[in-house]
Amino acid sequence: MKIPALIIERIENLLRRNSEDIYLHEPCFLETNALEYLKDCIDSGWVSSSGKWVSKFENLIAKHTGSKNVIAVSNGTNALRLSLFVLGVKPNEEVLIPPLSFVATANSVSHLGAYPHFVDIESKSLGMCPFALETRLNQIGLKKGDNVFNKITGKRIAAVIPVHIFGLPADLLQIKKICTEWNLPIVEDAAEALGSKLSSSDQDLHCGSIGDLGILSFNGNKIITTGGGGAILTNSDQFAKLARHLSTTAKLAHQWEFIHDRVGWNDRLPNLNAALGVSQIEKLNERLRMKRLLHKKYIDIFNDIEELEIMQETKNSKSNYWLTTLRLSTENPEKLKEQILKTAYSSRIFLRPSWKLLSELPMYSSCQSGDLKEALNQSKRLINLPSSPQLISKN
Ligand SMILES: *Cc1c(COP(=O)(O)O)cnc(C)c1O
Protein backbone atom coordinates (compact mmCIF):
# COMPACT_ATOMS: atom_id res chain seq x y z
CA MET A 1 0.00 0.00 0.00
CA LYS A 2 1.20 3.54 -0.74
CA ILE A 3 2.17 5.65 2.28
CA PRO A 4 -0.76 8.13 2.22
CA ALA A 5 -3.33 5.30 2.09
CA LEU A 6 -1.44 3.40 4.78
CA ILE A 7 -1.39 6.40 7.11
CA ILE A 8 -5.09 7.10 6.65
CA GLU A 9 -6.02 3.44 7.09
CA ARG A 10 -4.18 3.34 10.41
CA ILE A 11 -5.77 6.57 11.63
CA GLU A 12 -9.18 5.15 10.65
CA ASN A 13 -8.50 1.96 12.61
CA LEU A 14 -7.36 3.92 15.64
CA LEU A 15 -10.08 6.59 15.72
CA ARG A 16 -13.08 5.83 13.54
CA ARG A 17 -16.06 4.73 15.64
CA ASN A 18 -18.88 5.67 13.24
CA SER A 19 -19.40 7.67 10.08
CA GLU A 20 -18.76 11.04 11.73
CA ASP A 21 -16.11 13.44 10.47
CA ILE A 22 -12.86 13.46 12.44
CA TYR A 23 -11.68 16.96 13.25
CA LEU A 24 -8.27 18.22 14.29
CA HIS A 25 -9.35 19.40 17.72
CA GLU A 26 -12.80 19.81 19.21
CA PRO A 27 -13.88 21.29 22.53
CA CYS A 28 -14.90 18.73 25.14
CA PHE A 29 -17.61 19.28 27.75
CA LEU A 30 -18.13 15.65 28.71
CA GLU A 31 -18.28 14.95 32.44
CA THR A 32 -17.83 18.60 33.40
CA ASN A 33 -19.91 20.92 35.61
CA ALA A 34 -20.24 23.41 32.74
CA LEU A 35 -24.03 23.73 32.80
CA GLU A 36 -24.23 24.08 36.57
CA TYR A 37 -21.61 26.87 36.63
CA LEU A 38 -23.11 28.70 33.66
CA LYS A 39 -26.55 28.48 35.28
CA ASP A 40 -25.12 30.13 38.39
CA CYS A 41 -24.03 33.12 36.27
CA ILE A 42 -27.41 33.38 34.57
CA ASP A 43 -29.44 32.94 37.78
CA SER A 44 -27.36 35.55 39.60
CA GLY A 45 -27.19 37.97 36.67
CA TRP A 46 -23.38 38.12 36.89
CA VAL A 47 -22.61 37.31 33.27
CA SER A 48 -20.35 40.17 32.27
CA SER A 49 -17.10 41.82 33.25
CA SER A 50 -17.01 41.03 36.95
CA GLY A 51 -18.08 38.21 39.23
CA LYS A 52 -16.71 35.44 41.41
CA TRP A 53 -15.88 32.98 38.60
CA VAL A 54 -13.16 35.23 37.20
CA SER A 55 -11.06 35.12 40.37
CA LYS A 56 -11.83 31.41 40.85
CA PHE A 57 -10.55 30.73 37.34
CA GLU A 58 -7.46 32.91 37.89
CA ASN A 59 -6.65 31.06 41.13
CA LEU A 60 -6.94 27.67 39.44
CA ILE A 61 -4.65 28.79 36.59
CA ALA A 62 -2.15 30.04 39.20
CA LYS A 63 -2.29 26.67 40.95
CA HIS A 64 -1.64 24.73 37.73
CA THR A 65 1.11 26.99 36.38
CA GLY A 66 2.84 28.09 39.59
CA SER A 67 2.65 31.68 38.33
CA LYS A 68 2.41 34.22 41.16
CA ASN A 69 -0.06 36.44 39.29
CA VAL A 70 -2.73 35.56 36.71
CA ILE A 71 -4.93 38.04 34.85
CA ALA A 72 -7.79 36.52 32.85
CA VAL A 73 -8.42 38.42 29.61
CA SER A 74 -10.65 38.31 26.53
CA ASN A 75 -8.33 36.25 24.29
CA GLY A 76 -4.74 35.18 23.73
CA THR A 77 -4.03 37.82 21.08
CA ASN A 78 -5.03 40.62 23.46
CA ALA A 79 -3.00 38.96 26.23
CA LEU A 80 0.08 39.19 23.98
CA ARG A 81 -0.60 42.79 22.99
CA LEU A 82 -1.18 43.84 26.60
CA SER A 83 1.95 42.02 27.81
CA LEU A 84 4.09 43.75 25.18
CA PHE A 85 2.56 47.10 26.10
CA VAL A 86 3.28 46.53 29.79
CA LEU A 87 6.94 45.88 28.90
CA GLY A 88 7.04 49.23 27.15
CA VAL A 89 6.97 48.13 23.49
CA LYS A 90 6.26 51.25 21.43
CA PRO A 91 5.44 52.08 17.78
CA ASN A 92 8.32 51.72 15.35
CA GLU A 93 10.24 49.26 17.55
CA GLU A 94 11.06 45.62 16.75
CA VAL A 95 10.12 42.40 18.55
CA LEU A 96 11.97 39.14 17.85
CA ILE A 97 9.60 36.24 17.08
CA PRO A 98 9.84 32.82 15.38
CA PRO A 99 8.36 32.56 11.86
CA LEU A 100 6.58 29.28 12.70
CA SER A 101 3.58 30.30 14.77
CA PHE A 102 -0.08 31.23 14.56
CA VAL A 103 -0.54 34.69 13.02
CA ALA A 104 -1.60 36.19 16.39
CA THR A 105 2.02 36.26 17.57
CA ALA A 106 2.98 38.69 14.80
CA ASN A 107 -0.34 40.57 14.86
CA SER A 108 0.02 41.45 18.55
CA VAL A 109 3.30 43.21 17.70
CA SER A 110 1.69 45.06 14.78
CA HIS A 111 -1.28 46.10 16.90
CA LEU A 112 1.15 48.28 18.88
CA GLY A 113 2.67 49.78 15.73
CA ALA A 114 5.85 47.74 16.21
CA TYR A 115 7.46 45.29 13.75
CA PRO A 116 8.06 41.54 13.99
CA HIS A 117 11.67 40.54 13.32
CA PHE A 118 12.06 36.84 12.57
CA VAL A 119 14.54 34.48 14.21
CA ASP A 120 14.88 30.84 13.07
CA ILE A 121 13.57 27.76 14.89
CA GLU A 122 15.31 24.53 15.93
CA SER A 123 14.27 21.12 14.62
CA LYS A 124 13.89 19.29 17.94
CA SER A 125 11.34 21.56 19.67
CA LEU A 126 10.16 23.55 16.60
CA GLY A 127 10.50 26.62 18.86
CA MET A 128 12.87 29.58 18.56
CA CYS A 129 16.48 28.37 18.29
CA PRO A 130 18.70 29.82 21.06
CA PHE A 131 21.74 29.60 18.78
CA ALA A 132 19.93 31.45 15.95
CA LEU A 133 18.82 34.10 18.45
CA GLU A 134 22.37 34.61 19.65
CA THR A 135 23.72 34.67 16.10
CA ARG A 136 21.16 37.22 14.96
CA LEU A 137 21.77 39.47 17.96
CA ASN A 138 25.52 39.33 17.38
CA GLN A 139 24.92 40.26 13.72
CA ILE A 140 22.59 43.20 14.15
CA GLY A 141 22.38 44.05 17.85
CA LEU A 142 23.94 47.24 19.20
CA LYS A 143 23.85 47.83 22.96
CA LYS A 144 23.33 51.42 24.06
CA GLY A 145 22.86 51.80 27.80
CA ASP A 146 20.03 49.46 28.83
CA ASN A 147 18.70 49.18 25.28
CA VAL A 148 19.47 47.14 22.17
CA PHE A 149 19.14 48.64 18.70
CA ASN A 150 19.06 47.01 15.28
CA LYS A 151 22.17 48.32 13.48
CA ILE A 152 20.47 47.96 10.09
CA THR A 153 17.17 49.73 10.79
CA GLY A 154 18.16 51.90 13.76
CA LYS A 155 15.02 50.69 15.55
CA ARG A 156 15.05 49.57 19.19
CA ILE A 157 14.63 45.83 19.75
CA ALA A 158 12.11 45.91 22.56
CA ALA A 159 11.29 42.28 23.41
CA VAL A 160 11.44 38.60 22.41
CA ILE A 161 8.43 36.28 22.02
CA PRO A 162 9.36 32.58 22.06
CA VAL A 163 6.41 30.29 21.21
CA HIS A 164 5.73 26.77 22.50
CA ILE A 165 4.46 25.18 19.31
CA PHE A 166 1.73 22.49 19.46
CA GLY A 167 2.48 22.21 23.21
CA LEU A 168 6.15 21.23 22.71
CA PRO A 169 8.21 23.36 25.11
CA ALA A 170 10.75 25.62 23.39
CA ASP A 171 14.21 25.84 24.98
CA LEU A 172 13.25 28.73 27.24
CA LEU A 173 16.14 28.22 29.66
CA GLN A 174 18.76 28.85 26.96
CA ILE A 175 16.71 31.60 25.36
CA LYS A 176 16.39 33.31 28.73
CA LYS A 177 20.17 33.18 29.27
CA ILE A 178 20.77 34.99 25.97
CA CYS A 179 18.00 37.52 26.65
CA THR A 180 19.50 38.23 30.07
CA GLU A 181 22.90 38.92 28.46
CA TRP A 182 21.27 41.35 26.06
CA ASN A 183 18.90 42.78 28.67
CA LEU A 184 15.89 41.87 26.49
CA PRO A 185 12.53 41.10 28.15
CA ILE A 186 10.56 37.96 27.22
CA VAL A 187 6.85 37.46 26.59
CA GLU A 188 6.30 33.72 26.36
CA ASP A 189 3.56 32.69 23.94
CA ALA A 190 2.23 29.61 25.75
CA ALA A 191 -1.18 29.86 24.04
CA GLU A 192 -0.97 26.18 23.10
CA ALA A 193 0.98 24.98 26.12
CA LEU A 194 -1.21 24.83 29.24
CA GLY A 195 0.12 21.76 31.06
CA SER A 196 3.56 21.80 29.33
CA LYS A 197 6.66 22.07 31.50
CA LEU A 198 10.43 22.44 31.47
CA SER A 199 12.65 21.04 34.21
CA SER A 200 15.58 23.00 35.55
CA SER A 201 17.73 21.48 38.35
CA ASP A 202 14.95 19.40 39.98
CA GLN A 203 12.35 22.15 39.62
CA ASP A 204 9.46 21.98 37.16
CA LEU A 205 8.74 25.28 35.42
CA HIS A 206 5.41 25.66 33.67
CA CYS A 207 5.50 27.10 30.16
CA GLY A 208 4.41 30.74 30.29
CA SER A 209 5.81 31.27 33.79
CA ILE A 210 9.48 31.55 32.80
CA GLY A 211 9.54 34.81 30.80
CA ASP A 212 8.87 38.26 32.26
CA LEU A 213 5.28 37.68 31.22
CA GLY A 214 3.57 34.72 29.54
CA ILE A 215 0.21 34.17 27.92
CA LEU A 216 -2.33 31.36 27.52
CA SER A 217 -5.28 31.07 25.12
CA PHE A 218 -8.63 29.42 25.79
CA ASN A 219 -9.94 29.60 22.25
CA GLY A 220 -12.29 26.80 21.12
CA ASN A 221 -9.53 24.59 19.73
CA LYS A 222 -7.09 24.82 22.65
CA ILE A 223 -6.60 22.18 25.37
CA ILE A 224 -9.23 23.87 27.50
CA THR A 225 -11.69 26.48 26.25
CA THR A 226 -13.77 29.34 27.61
CA GLY A 227 -15.39 29.92 24.21
CA GLY A 228 -12.89 32.72 23.75
CA GLY A 229 -10.42 33.83 26.37
CA GLY A 230 -6.85 34.11 27.50
CA ALA A 231 -4.64 34.83 30.47
CA ILE A 232 -1.49 36.73 31.34
CA LEU A 233 0.97 35.04 33.72
CA THR A 234 3.66 36.97 35.55
CA ASN A 235 5.70 36.68 38.72
CA SER A 236 6.13 40.46 38.78
CA ASP A 237 3.57 42.21 41.00
CA GLN A 238 4.28 45.47 39.23
CA PHE A 239 3.56 44.08 35.72
CA ALA A 240 0.47 42.29 37.07
CA LYS A 241 -0.92 45.46 38.60
CA LEU A 242 -0.38 47.45 35.42
CA ALA A 243 -1.80 44.71 33.17
CA ARG A 244 -4.92 44.40 35.33
CA HIS A 245 -5.41 48.16 35.43
CA LEU A 246 -5.01 48.57 31.65
CA SER A 247 -7.28 45.58 30.95
CA THR A 248 -10.11 47.21 32.92
CA THR A 249 -10.20 50.59 31.09
CA ALA A 250 -7.68 52.02 33.60
CA LYS A 251 -10.54 52.80 35.95
CA LEU A 252 -9.66 53.92 39.46
CA ALA A 253 -11.44 52.01 42.23
CA HIS A 254 -14.35 54.03 43.58
CA GLN A 255 -17.87 53.15 44.68
CA TRP A 256 -19.63 55.43 42.21
CA GLU A 257 -17.19 57.71 40.37
CA PHE A 258 -15.95 56.81 36.90
CA ILE A 259 -12.41 58.14 36.78
CA HIS A 260 -9.82 56.70 34.41
CA ASP A 261 -6.20 57.79 34.71
CA ARG A 262 -4.92 56.76 31.26
CA VAL A 263 -6.00 55.15 27.99
CA GLY A 264 -6.88 51.56 28.81
CA TRP A 265 -8.54 48.65 27.03
CA ASN A 266 -11.59 46.53 27.69
CA ASP A 267 -9.69 43.24 27.78
CA ARG A 268 -11.52 41.50 30.62
CA LEU A 269 -12.78 37.95 30.49
CA PRO A 270 -16.54 37.91 31.19
CA ASN A 271 -17.75 35.96 34.24
CA LEU A 272 -19.77 33.64 31.97
CA ASN A 273 -16.62 32.57 30.10
CA ALA A 274 -14.67 32.23 33.35
CA ALA A 275 -17.35 29.89 34.73
CA LEU A 276 -16.91 27.70 31.65
CA GLY A 277 -13.15 27.93 32.20
CA VAL A 278 -13.42 26.64 35.78
CA SER A 279 -15.46 23.65 34.59
CA GLN A 280 -12.75 22.96 31.99
CA ILE A 281 -9.61 23.41 34.08
CA GLU A 282 -11.08 21.04 36.68
CA LYS A 283 -10.58 18.33 34.04
CA LEU A 284 -7.10 19.41 32.90
CA ASN A 285 -5.12 16.59 34.49
CA GLU A 286 -7.45 13.97 33.06
CA ARG A 287 -7.21 15.63 29.66
CA LEU A 288 -3.40 15.69 29.79
CA ARG A 289 -3.45 11.97 30.56
CA MET A 290 -5.68 11.29 27.53
CA LYS A 291 -3.49 13.41 25.24
CA ARG A 292 -0.41 11.47 26.31
CA LEU A 293 -2.22 8.19 25.69
CA LEU A 294 -3.34 9.29 22.20
CA HIS A 295 0.20 10.47 21.40
CA LYS A 296 1.59 7.10 22.50
CA LYS A 297 -0.93 5.30 20.28
CA TYR A 298 0.12 7.39 17.28
CA ILE A 299 3.75 6.46 17.94
CA ASP A 300 2.80 2.80 18.05
CA ILE A 301 0.76 2.75 14.85
CA PHE A 302 3.39 4.59 12.78
CA ASN A 303 6.46 3.01 14.32
CA ASP A 304 7.34 0.92 11.23
CA ILE A 305 6.95 3.66 8.61
CA GLU A 306 10.42 4.96 7.84
CA GLU A 307 9.30 8.05 5.97
CA LEU A 308 7.83 9.74 9.03
CA GLU A 309 8.21 10.31 12.74
CA ILE A 310 5.92 11.54 15.50
CA MET A 311 7.28 14.66 17.22
CA GLN A 312 8.27 14.01 20.83
CA GLU A 313 8.97 16.25 23.80
CA THR A 314 12.65 17.15 24.19
CA LYS A 315 14.82 15.93 27.04
CA ASN A 316 14.00 17.82 30.27
CA SER A 317 10.59 18.87 29.04
CA LYS A 318 7.04 17.63 29.26
CA SER A 319 4.63 18.42 26.43
CA ASN A 320 0.87 18.67 26.89
CA TYR A 321 0.70 17.08 23.40
CA TRP A 322 -2.04 19.52 22.48
CA LEU A 323 -1.65 18.49 18.84
CA THR A 324 0.24 15.35 17.93
CA THR A 325 2.50 16.26 15.02
CA LEU A 326 3.73 14.01 12.26
CA ARG A 327 7.01 14.95 10.57
CA LEU A 328 7.93 13.64 7.14
CA SER A 329 11.56 12.64 6.88
CA THR A 330 11.89 12.16 3.12
CA GLU A 331 14.16 14.43 1.12
CA ASN A 332 11.43 16.22 -0.84
CA PRO A 333 8.36 15.96 1.36
CA GLU A 334 6.08 18.46 -0.42
CA LYS A 335 4.41 16.02 -2.77
CA LEU A 336 3.96 13.34 -0.12
CA LYS A 337 2.43 15.91 2.25
CA GLU A 338 -0.04 17.00 -0.43
CA GLN A 339 -1.05 13.38 -1.10
CA ILE A 340 -1.53 12.60 2.57
CA LEU A 341 -3.76 15.66 3.02
CA LYS A 342 -5.80 14.82 -0.11
CA THR A 343 -6.33 11.22 1.00
CA ALA A 344 -7.26 12.32 4.51
CA TYR A 345 -9.79 14.93 3.36
CA SER A 346 -11.48 12.47 1.01
CA SER A 347 -11.92 10.19 4.05
CA ARG A 348 -13.24 13.19 6.02
CA ILE A 349 -10.29 13.17 8.40
CA PHE A 350 -9.26 16.78 8.77
CA LEU A 351 -5.51 16.79 9.24
CA ARG A 352 -3.76 20.13 9.11
CA PRO A 353 -0.39 21.13 7.70
CA SER A 354 1.53 23.61 9.88
CA TRP A 355 0.80 27.29 9.21
CA LYS A 356 2.35 29.11 6.29
CA LEU A 357 5.41 30.84 7.74
CA LEU A 358 4.62 34.30 9.08
CA SER A 359 7.59 35.67 7.17
CA GLU A 360 5.86 34.61 3.93
CA LEU A 361 2.53 36.37 4.62
CA PRO A 362 2.06 39.56 2.57
CA MET A 363 1.91 41.89 5.60
CA TYR A 364 5.10 40.48 7.13
CA SER A 365 7.19 39.50 4.10
CA SER A 366 9.26 42.69 4.20
CA CYS A 367 10.06 42.47 7.93
CA GLN A 368 13.60 42.06 9.21
CA SER A 369 14.72 38.48 9.55
CA GLY A 370 17.71 36.26 10.25
CA ASP A 371 18.48 33.15 8.22
CA LEU A 372 15.28 31.05 8.35
CA LYS A 373 16.76 27.83 6.95
CA GLU A 374 15.31 25.48 9.56
CA ALA A 375 11.85 27.08 9.56
CA LEU A 376 11.70 26.71 5.76
CA ASN A 377 12.85 23.11 6.03
CA GLN A 378 10.52 22.09 8.86
CA SER A 379 7.36 23.79 7.62
CA LYS A 380 7.32 21.53 4.53
CA ARG A 381 7.26 18.41 6.71
CA LEU A 382 4.71 18.95 9.46
CA ILE A 383 1.18 17.60 9.63
CA ASN A 384 -0.96 17.82 12.76
CA LEU A 385 -3.06 14.77 13.53
CA PRO A 386 -6.56 14.67 15.08
CA SER A 387 -5.89 15.22 18.78
CA SER A 388 -9.16 15.75 20.64
CA PRO A 389 -8.83 13.90 23.95
CA GLN A 390 -12.34 12.47 23.56
CA LEU A 391 -11.26 10.61 20.41
CA ILE A 392 -9.95 7.67 22.37
CA SER A 393 -11.42 5.63 25.17
CA LYS A 394 -9.91 5.99 28.61
CA ASN A 395 -8.10 2.69 28.80
C1 LIG B 1 -4.27 30.48 19.65
C2 LIG B 1 -2.99 31.16 19.63
C3 LIG B 1 -2.85 32.53 19.93
C4 LIG B 1 -3.98 33.49 20.08
O1 LIG B 1 -4.98 33.16 20.93
P1 LIG B 1 -6.50 33.64 20.68
O2 LIG B 1 -7.12 33.33 22.00
O3 LIG B 1 -7.04 32.84 19.57
O4 LIG B 1 -6.46 35.11 20.40
C5 LIG B 1 -1.56 33.07 19.98
N1 LIG B 1 -0.49 32.34 19.73
C6 LIG B 1 -0.58 31.03 19.41
C7 LIG B 1 0.68 30.27 19.16
C8 LIG B 1 -1.82 30.40 19.33
O5 LIG B 1 -1.91 29.12 18.97
mmCIF file of N, CA and C in Angstrom, residues 51 74 76 99 132 141 168 184 186 231 240 270 283 287 301 312-313 330 352:
data_model
loop_
_atom_site.group_PDB
_atom_site.id
_atom_site.type_symbol
_atom_site.label_atom_id
_atom_site.label_comp_id
_atom_site.label_asym_id
_atom_site.label_seq_id
_atom_site.Cartn_x
_atom_site.Cartn_y
_atom_site.Cartn_z
ATOM 1 N N GLY A 51 -17.371 39.323 38.614
ATOM 2 C CA GLY A 51 -18.077 38.213 39.234
ATOM 3 C C GLY A 51 -17.083 37.230 39.810
ATOM 4 N N SER A 74 -9.653 38.676 27.529
ATOM 5 C CA SER A 74 -10.653 38.306 26.526
ATOM 6 C C SER A 74 -10.162 37.302 25.479
ATOM 7 N N GLY A 76 -6.193 35.301 23.686
ATOM 8 C CA GLY A 76 -4.741 35.176 23.726
ATOM 9 C C GLY A 76 -4.030 36.301 22.974
ATOM 10 N N PRO A 99 9.260 32.493 13.006
ATOM 11 C CA PRO A 99 8.359 32.561 11.861
ATOM 12 C C PRO A 99 7.306 31.445 11.855
ATOM 13 N N ALA A 132 20.305 30.485 16.991
ATOM 14 C CA ALA A 132 19.927 31.451 15.949
ATOM 15 C C ALA A 132 19.655 32.828 16.565
ATOM 16 N N GLY A 141 22.670 43.378 16.579
ATOM 17 C CA GLY A 141 22.378 44.053 17.852
ATOM 18 C C GLY A 141 23.447 45.058 18.240
ATOM 19 N N LEU A 168 4.755 21.652 22.484
ATOM 20 C CA LEU A 168 6.146 21.228 22.708
ATOM 21 C C LEU A 168 6.932 22.391 23.311
ATOM 22 N N LEU A 184 17.136 41.830 27.264
ATOM 23 C CA LEU A 184 15.886 41.870 26.494
ATOM 24 C C LEU A 184 14.784 41.137 27.260
ATOM 25 N N ILE A 186 11.226 39.062 27.925
ATOM 26 C CA ILE A 186 10.565 37.956 27.221
ATOM 27 C C ILE A 186 9.066 37.936 27.520
ATOM 28 N N ALA A 231 -5.144 34.420 29.171
ATOM 29 C CA ALA A 231 -4.635 34.832 30.471
ATOM 30 C C ALA A 231 -3.212 35.325 30.337
ATOM 31 N N ALA A 240 1.832 42.811 36.873
ATOM 32 C CA ALA A 240 0.475 42.288 37.069
ATOM 33 C C ALA A 240 -0.495 43.437 37.354
ATOM 34 N N PRO A 270 -15.241 37.894 30.507
ATOM 35 C CA PRO A 270 -16.542 37.907 31.191
ATOM 36 C C PRO A 270 -16.703 36.730 32.164
ATOM 37 N N LYS A 283 -10.829 19.609 34.727
ATOM 38 C CA LYS A 283 -10.577 18.332 34.036
ATOM 39 C C LYS A 283 -9.206 18.306 33.357
ATOM 40 N N ARG A 287 -7.379 15.354 31.076
ATOM 41 C CA ARG A 287 -7.209 15.629 29.657
ATOM 42 C C ARG A 287 -5.742 15.433 29.226
ATOM 43 N N ILE A 301 1.303 3.158 16.153
ATOM 44 C CA ILE A 301 0.758 2.746 14.847
ATOM 45 C C ILE A 301 1.654 3.156 13.671
ATOM 46 N N GLN A 312 8.285 14.335 19.401
ATOM 47 C CA GLN A 312 8.265 14.012 20.833
ATOM 48 C C GLN A 312 8.832 15.171 21.641
ATOM 49 N N GLU A 313 8.443 15.218 22.902
ATOM 50 C CA GLU A 313 8.973 16.255 23.796
ATOM 51 C C GLU A 313 10.489 16.095 23.897
ATOM 52 N N THR A 330 11.344 12.364 4.466
ATOM 53 C CA THR A 330 11.891 12.164 3.117
ATOM 54 C C THR A 330 12.569 13.448 2.615
ATOM 55 N N ARG A 352 -4.090 18.734 9.407
ATOM 56 C CA ARG A 352 -3.756 20.126 9.108
ATOM 57 C C ARG A 352 -2.250 20.259 8.936
#
